[in-house]
Short mmCIF file of N, CA and C in Angstrom, two decimals:
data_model
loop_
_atom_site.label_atom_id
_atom_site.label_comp_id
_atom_site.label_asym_id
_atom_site.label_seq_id
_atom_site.Cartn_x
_atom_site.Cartn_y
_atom_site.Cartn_z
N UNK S 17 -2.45 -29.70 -8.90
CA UNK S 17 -1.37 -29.37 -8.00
C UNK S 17 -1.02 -30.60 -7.18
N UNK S 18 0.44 -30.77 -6.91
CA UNK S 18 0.95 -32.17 -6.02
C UNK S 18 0.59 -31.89 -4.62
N UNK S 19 0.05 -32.89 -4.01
CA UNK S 19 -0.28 -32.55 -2.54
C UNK S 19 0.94 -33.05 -1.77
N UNK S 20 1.59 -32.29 -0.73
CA UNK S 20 2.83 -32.01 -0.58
C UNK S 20 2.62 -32.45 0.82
N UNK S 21 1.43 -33.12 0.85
CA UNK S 21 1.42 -33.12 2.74
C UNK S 21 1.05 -32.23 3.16
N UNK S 22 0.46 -30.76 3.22
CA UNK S 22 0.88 -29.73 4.00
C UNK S 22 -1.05 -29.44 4.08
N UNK S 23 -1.34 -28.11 4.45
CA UNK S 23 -2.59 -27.67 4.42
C UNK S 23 -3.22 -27.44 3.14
N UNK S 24 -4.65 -28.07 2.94
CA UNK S 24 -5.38 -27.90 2.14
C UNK S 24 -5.20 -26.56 0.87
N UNK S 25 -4.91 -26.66 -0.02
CA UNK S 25 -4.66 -25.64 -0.61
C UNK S 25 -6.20 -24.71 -1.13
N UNK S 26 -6.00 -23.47 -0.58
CA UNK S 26 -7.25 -22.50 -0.29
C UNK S 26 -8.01 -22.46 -1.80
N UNK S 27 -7.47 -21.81 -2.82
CA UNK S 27 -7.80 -21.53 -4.10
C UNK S 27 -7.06 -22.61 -5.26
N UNK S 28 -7.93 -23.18 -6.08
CA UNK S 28 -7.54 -24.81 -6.44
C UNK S 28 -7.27 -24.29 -7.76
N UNK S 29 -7.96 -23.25 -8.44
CA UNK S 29 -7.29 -22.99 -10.09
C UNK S 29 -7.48 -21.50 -9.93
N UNK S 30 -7.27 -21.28 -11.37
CA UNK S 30 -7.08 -19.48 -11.52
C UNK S 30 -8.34 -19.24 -11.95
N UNK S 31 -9.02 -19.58 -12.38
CA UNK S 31 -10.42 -19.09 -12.82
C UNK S 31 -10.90 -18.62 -11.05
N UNK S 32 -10.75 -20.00 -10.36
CA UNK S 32 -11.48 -19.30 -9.13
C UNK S 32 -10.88 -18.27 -8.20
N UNK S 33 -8.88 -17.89 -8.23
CA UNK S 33 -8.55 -16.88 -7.51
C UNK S 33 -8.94 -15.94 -8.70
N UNK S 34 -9.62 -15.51 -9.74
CA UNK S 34 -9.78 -14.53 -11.09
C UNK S 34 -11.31 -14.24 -10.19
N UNK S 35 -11.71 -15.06 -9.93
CA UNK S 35 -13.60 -15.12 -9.55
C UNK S 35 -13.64 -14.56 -8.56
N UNK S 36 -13.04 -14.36 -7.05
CA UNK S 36 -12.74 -14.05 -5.84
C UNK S 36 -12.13 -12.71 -5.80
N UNK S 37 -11.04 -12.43 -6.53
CA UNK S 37 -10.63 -11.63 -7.08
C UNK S 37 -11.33 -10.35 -7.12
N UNK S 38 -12.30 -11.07 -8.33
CA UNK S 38 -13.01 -9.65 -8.58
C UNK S 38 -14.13 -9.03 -7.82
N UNK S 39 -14.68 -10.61 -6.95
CA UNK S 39 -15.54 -10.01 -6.07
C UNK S 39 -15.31 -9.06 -5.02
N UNK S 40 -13.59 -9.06 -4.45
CA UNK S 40 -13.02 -8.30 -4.03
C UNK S 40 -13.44 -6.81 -4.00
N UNK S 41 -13.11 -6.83 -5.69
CA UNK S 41 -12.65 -5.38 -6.16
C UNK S 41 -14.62 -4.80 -6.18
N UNK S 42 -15.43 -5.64 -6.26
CA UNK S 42 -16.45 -5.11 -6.28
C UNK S 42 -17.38 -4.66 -4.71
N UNK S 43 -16.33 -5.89 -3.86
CA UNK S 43 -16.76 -5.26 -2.50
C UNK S 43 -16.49 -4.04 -2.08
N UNK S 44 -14.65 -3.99 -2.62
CA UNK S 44 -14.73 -2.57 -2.43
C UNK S 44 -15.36 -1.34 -2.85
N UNK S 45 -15.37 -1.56 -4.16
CA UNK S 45 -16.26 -0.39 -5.29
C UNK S 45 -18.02 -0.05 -4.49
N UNK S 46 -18.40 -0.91 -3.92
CA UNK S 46 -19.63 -1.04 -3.10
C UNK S 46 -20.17 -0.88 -1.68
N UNK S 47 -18.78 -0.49 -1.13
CA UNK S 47 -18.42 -0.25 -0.07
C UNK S 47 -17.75 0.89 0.51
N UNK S 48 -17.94 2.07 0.27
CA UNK S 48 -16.99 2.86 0.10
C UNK S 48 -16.94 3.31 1.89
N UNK S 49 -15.52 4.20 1.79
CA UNK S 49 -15.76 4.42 3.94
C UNK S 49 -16.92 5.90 3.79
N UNK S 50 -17.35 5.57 5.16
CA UNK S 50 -18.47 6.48 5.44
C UNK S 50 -17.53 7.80 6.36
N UNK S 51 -17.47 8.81 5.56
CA UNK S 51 -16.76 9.87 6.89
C UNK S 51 -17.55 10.63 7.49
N UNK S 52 -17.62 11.15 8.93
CA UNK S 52 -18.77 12.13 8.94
C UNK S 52 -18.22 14.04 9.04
N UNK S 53 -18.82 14.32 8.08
CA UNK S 53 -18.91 15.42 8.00
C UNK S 53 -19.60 16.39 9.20
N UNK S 54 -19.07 17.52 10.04
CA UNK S 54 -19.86 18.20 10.88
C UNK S 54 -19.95 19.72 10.70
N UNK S 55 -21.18 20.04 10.49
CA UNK S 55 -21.10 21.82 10.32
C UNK S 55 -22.34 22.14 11.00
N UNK S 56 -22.02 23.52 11.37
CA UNK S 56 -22.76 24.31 11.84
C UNK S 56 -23.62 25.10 11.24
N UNK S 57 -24.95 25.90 11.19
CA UNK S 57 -25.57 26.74 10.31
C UNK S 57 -26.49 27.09 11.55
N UNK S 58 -26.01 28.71 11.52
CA UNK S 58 -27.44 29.16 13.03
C UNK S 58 -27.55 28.49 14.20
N UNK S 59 -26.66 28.28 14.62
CA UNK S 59 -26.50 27.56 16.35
C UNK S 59 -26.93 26.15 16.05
N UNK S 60 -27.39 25.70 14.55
CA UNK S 60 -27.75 23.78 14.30
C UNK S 60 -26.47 23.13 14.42
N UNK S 61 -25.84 22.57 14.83
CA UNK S 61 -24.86 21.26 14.58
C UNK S 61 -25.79 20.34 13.51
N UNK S 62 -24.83 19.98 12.58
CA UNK S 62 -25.14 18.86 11.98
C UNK S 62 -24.38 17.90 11.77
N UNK S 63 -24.43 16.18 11.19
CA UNK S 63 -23.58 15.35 10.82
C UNK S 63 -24.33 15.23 9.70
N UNK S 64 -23.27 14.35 8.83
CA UNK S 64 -23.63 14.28 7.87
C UNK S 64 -22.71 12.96 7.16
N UNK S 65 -22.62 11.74 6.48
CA UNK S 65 -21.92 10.66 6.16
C UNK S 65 -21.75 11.17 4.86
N UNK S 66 -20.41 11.86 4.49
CA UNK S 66 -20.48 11.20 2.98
C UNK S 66 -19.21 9.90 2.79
N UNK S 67 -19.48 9.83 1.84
CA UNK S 67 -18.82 8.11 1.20
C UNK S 67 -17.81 8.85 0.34
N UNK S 68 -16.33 7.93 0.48
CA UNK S 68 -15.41 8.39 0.19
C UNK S 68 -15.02 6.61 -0.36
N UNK S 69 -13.59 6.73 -1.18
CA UNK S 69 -13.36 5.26 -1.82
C UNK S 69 -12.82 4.74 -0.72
N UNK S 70 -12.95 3.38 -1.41
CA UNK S 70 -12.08 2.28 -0.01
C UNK S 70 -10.55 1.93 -0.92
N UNK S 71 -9.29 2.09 -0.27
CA UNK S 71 -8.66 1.78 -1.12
C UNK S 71 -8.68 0.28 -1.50
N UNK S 72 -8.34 -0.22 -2.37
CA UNK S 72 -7.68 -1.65 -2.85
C UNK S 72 -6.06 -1.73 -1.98
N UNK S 73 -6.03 -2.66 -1.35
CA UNK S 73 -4.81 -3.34 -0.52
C UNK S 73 -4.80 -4.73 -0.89
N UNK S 74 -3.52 -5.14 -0.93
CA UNK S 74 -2.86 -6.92 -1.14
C UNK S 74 -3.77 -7.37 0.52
N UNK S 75 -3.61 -6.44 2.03
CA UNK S 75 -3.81 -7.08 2.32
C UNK S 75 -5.59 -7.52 2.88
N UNK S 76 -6.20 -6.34 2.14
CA UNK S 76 -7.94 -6.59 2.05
C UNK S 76 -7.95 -7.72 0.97
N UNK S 77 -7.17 -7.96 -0.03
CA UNK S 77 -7.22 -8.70 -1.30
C UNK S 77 -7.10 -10.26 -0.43
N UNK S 78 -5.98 -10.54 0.41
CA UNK S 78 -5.69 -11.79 0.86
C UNK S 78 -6.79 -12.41 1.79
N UNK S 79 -7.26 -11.36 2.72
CA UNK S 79 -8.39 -11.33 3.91
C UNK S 79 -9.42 -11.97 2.94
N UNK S 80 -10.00 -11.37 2.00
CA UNK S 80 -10.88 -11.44 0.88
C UNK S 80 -11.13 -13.08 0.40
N UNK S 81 -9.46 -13.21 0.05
CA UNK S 81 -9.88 -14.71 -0.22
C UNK S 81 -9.36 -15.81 0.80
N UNK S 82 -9.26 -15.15 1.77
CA UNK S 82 -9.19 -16.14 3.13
C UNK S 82 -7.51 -16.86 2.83
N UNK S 83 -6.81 -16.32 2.88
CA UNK S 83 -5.28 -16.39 3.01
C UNK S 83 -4.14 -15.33 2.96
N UNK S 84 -3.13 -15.79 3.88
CA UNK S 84 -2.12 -14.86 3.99
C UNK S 84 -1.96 -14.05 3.34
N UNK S 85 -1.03 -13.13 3.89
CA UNK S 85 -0.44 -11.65 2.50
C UNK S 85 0.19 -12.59 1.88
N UNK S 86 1.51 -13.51 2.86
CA UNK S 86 2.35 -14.21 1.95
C UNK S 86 1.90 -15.39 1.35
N UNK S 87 0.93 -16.12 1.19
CA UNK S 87 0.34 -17.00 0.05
C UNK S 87 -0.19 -16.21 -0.92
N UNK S 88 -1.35 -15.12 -0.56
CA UNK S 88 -1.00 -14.53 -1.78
C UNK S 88 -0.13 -14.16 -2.77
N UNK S 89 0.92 -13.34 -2.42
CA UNK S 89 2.03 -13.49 -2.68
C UNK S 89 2.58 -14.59 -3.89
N UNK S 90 2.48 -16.11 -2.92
CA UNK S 90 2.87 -17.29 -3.81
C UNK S 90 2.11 -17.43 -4.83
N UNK S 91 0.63 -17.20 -4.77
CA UNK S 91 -0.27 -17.29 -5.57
C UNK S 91 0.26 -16.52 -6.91
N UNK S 92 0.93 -15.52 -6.63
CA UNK S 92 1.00 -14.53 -7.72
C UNK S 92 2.37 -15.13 -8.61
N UNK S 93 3.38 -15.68 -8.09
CA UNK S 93 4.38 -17.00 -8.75
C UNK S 93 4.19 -17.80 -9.35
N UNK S 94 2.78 -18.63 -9.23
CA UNK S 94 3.01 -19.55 -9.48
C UNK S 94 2.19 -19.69 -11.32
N UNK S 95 2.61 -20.78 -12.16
CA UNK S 95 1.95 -20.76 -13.25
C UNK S 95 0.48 -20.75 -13.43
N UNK S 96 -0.08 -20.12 -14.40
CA UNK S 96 -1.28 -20.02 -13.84
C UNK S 96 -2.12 -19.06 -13.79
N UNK S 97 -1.64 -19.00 -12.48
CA UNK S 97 -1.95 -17.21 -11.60
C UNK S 97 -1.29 -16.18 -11.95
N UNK S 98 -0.20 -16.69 -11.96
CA UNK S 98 1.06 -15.14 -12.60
C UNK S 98 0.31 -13.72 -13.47
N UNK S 99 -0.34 -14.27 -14.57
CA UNK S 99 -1.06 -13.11 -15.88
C UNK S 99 -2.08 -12.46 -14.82
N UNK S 100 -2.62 -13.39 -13.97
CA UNK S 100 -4.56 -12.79 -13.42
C UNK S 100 -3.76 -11.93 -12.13
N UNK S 101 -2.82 -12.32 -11.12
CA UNK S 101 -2.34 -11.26 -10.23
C UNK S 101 -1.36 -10.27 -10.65
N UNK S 102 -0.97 -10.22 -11.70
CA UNK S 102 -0.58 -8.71 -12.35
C UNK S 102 -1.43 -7.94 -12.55
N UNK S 103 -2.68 -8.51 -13.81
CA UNK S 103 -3.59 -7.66 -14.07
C UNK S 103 -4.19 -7.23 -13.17
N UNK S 104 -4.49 -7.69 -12.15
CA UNK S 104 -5.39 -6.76 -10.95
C UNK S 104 -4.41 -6.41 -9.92
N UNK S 105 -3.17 -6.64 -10.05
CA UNK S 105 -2.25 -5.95 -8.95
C UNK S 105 -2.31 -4.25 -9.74
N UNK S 106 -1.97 -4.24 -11.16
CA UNK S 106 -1.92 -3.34 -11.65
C UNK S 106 -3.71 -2.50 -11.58
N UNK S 107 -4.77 -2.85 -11.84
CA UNK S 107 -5.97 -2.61 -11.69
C UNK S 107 -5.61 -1.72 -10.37
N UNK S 108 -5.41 -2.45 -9.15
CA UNK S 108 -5.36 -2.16 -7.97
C UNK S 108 -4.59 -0.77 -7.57
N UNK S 109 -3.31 -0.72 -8.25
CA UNK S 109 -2.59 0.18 -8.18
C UNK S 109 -3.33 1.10 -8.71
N UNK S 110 -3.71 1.36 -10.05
CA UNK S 110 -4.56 2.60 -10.71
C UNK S 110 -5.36 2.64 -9.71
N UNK S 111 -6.32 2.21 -8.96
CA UNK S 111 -7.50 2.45 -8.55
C UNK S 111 -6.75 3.12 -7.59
N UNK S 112 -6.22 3.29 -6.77
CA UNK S 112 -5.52 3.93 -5.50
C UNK S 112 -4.60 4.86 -6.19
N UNK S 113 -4.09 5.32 -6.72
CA UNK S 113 -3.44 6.41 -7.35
C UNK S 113 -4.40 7.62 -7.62
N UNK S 114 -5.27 6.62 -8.27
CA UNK S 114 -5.84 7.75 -9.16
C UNK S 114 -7.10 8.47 -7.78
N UNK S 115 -7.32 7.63 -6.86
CA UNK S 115 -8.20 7.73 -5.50
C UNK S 115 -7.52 8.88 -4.58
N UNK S 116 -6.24 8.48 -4.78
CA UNK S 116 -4.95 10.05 -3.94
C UNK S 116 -5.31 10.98 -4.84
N UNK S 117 -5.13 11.21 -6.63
CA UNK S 117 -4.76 12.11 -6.89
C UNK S 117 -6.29 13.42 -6.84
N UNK S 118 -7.18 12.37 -6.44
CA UNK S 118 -8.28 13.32 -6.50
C UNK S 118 -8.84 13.54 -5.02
N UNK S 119 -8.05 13.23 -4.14
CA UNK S 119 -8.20 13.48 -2.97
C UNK S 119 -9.43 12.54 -2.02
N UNK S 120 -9.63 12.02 -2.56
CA UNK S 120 -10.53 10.99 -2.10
C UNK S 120 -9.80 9.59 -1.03
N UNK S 121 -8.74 9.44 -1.18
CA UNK S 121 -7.23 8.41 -0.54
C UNK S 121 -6.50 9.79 -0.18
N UNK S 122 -5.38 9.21 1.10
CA UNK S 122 -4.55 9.98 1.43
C UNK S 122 -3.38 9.57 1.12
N UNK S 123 -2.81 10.67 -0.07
CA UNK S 123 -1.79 10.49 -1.51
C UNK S 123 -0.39 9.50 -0.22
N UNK S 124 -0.01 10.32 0.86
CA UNK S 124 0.70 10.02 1.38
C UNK S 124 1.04 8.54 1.89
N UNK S 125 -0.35 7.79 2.11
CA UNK S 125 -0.47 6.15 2.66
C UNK S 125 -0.17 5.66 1.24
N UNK S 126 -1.30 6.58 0.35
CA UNK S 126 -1.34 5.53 -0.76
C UNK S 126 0.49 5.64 -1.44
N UNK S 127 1.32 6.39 -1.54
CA UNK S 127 2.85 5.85 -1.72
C UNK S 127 3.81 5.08 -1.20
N UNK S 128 3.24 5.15 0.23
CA UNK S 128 3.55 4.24 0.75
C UNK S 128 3.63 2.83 0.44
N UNK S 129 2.00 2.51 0.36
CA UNK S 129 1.31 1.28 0.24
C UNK S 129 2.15 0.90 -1.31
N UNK S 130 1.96 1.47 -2.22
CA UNK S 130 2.47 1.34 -3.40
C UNK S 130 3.72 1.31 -3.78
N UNK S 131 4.61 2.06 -2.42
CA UNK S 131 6.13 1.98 -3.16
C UNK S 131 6.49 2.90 -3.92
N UNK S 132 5.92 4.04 -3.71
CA UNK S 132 6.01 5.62 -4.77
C UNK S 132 6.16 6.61 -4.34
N UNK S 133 7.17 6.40 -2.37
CA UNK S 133 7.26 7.33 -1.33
C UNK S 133 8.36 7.67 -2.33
N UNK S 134 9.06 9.34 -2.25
CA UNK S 134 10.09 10.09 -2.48
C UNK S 134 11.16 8.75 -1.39
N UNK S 135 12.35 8.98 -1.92
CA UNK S 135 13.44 8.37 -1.10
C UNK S 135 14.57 9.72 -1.18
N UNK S 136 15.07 10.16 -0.24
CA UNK S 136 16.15 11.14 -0.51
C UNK S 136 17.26 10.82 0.52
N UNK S 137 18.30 10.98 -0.02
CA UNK S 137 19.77 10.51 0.14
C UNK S 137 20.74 12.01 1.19
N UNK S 138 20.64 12.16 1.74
CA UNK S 138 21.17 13.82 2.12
C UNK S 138 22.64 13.62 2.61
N UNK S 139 23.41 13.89 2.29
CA UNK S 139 24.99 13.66 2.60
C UNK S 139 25.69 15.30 2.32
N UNK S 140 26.53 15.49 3.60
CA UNK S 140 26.79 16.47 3.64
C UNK S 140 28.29 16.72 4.23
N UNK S 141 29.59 17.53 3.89
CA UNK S 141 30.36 17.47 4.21
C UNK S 141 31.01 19.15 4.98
N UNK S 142 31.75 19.23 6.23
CA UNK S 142 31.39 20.27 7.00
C UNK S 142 33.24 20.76 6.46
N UNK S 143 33.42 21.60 6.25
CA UNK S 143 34.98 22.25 6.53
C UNK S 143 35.12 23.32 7.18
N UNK S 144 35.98 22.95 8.11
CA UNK S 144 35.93 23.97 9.36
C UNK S 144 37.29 25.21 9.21
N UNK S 145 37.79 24.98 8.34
CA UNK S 145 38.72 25.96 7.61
C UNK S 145 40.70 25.07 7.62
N UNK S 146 40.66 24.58 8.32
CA UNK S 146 41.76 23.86 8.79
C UNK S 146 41.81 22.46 8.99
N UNK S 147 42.85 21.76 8.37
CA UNK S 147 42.98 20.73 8.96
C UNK S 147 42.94 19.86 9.76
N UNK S 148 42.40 18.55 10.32
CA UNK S 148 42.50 18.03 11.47
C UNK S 148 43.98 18.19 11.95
N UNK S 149 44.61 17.91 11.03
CA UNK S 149 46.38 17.39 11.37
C UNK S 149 46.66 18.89 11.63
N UNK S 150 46.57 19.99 11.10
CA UNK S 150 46.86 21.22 11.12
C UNK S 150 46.26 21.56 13.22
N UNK S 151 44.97 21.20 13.09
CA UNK S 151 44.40 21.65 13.86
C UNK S 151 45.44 20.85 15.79
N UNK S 152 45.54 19.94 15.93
CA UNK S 152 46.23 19.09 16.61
C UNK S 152 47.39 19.66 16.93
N UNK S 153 48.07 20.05 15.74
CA UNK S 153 49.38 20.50 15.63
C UNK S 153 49.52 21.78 16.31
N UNK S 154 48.24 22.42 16.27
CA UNK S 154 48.27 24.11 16.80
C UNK S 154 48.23 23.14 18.89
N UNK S 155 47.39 22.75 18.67
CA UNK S 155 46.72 22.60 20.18
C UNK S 155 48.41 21.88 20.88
N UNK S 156 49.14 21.12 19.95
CA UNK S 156 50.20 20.52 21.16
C UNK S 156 51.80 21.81 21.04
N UNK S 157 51.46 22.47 20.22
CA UNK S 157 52.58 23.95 20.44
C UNK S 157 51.78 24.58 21.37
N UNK S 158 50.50 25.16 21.50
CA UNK S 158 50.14 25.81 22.83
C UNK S 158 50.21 24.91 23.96
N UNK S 159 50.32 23.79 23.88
CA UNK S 159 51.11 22.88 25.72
C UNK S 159 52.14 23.03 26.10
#
């Protein structure tokens, strides 16, 4: 890569954002969030941790390898990198889909996050039986 003057460039080839990458995806897989569960049985309170998935995010992915959302981002442009940040953008996406659809992610963030919110358009037109021009016309004969 041409050094452009600017800051040290973080990740120097694709093998090593491919290497980082995956350690990522394994932090997460290894990490899952702890929720606590609370119930009662016979006047006992209890807690209880169970482990639920962590989703995959661009921006745990960037944190991960110690740079921006938006260098990541560039990272994913440039020659190179282009094939290795599809394949695990796409990885990423399944893993969080499929984490909503079994209720383990909340389906609602995760469309968000992904870009798979419903969009709806609502346009609506009112007729009040009469004309504006009609209507005007009544109001300046009753003056």
């Amino acid at each position: 890569m041409a050094d452009l003057g600017g800051r040290p460039v973080a990740i120097k080839s694709p093998e090593q954002f491919e290497k980082l990458t995956k350690e990522y995806i394994e932090w997460v897989k290894s990490n899952p969030v702890q929720k606590t569960v609370t119930a009662a049985f016979q006047g006992v309170i209890s807690y209880e941790k169970i482990p639920h998935s962590r989703p995959m995010t661009q921006y745990g992915w960037a944190a991960h390898l110690g740079v921006s959302l938006a260098t990541l981002k560039n990272y994913g442009k440039m020659e190179g990198f282009l094939a290795i940040f599809q394949e695990y953008q796409a990885y990423m996406t399944a893993w969080n889909i499929d984490g909503a659809t079994c209720g383990d992610l909340n389906g609602s963030i995760i469309a968000r996050i992904e870009g798979l919110a419903d969009k709806q358009q609502v346009e609506s037109t009112v007729t009040i039986g009469k004309d504006l021009n009609d209507f005007y016309a009544d109001q300046e004969a009753e003056s």
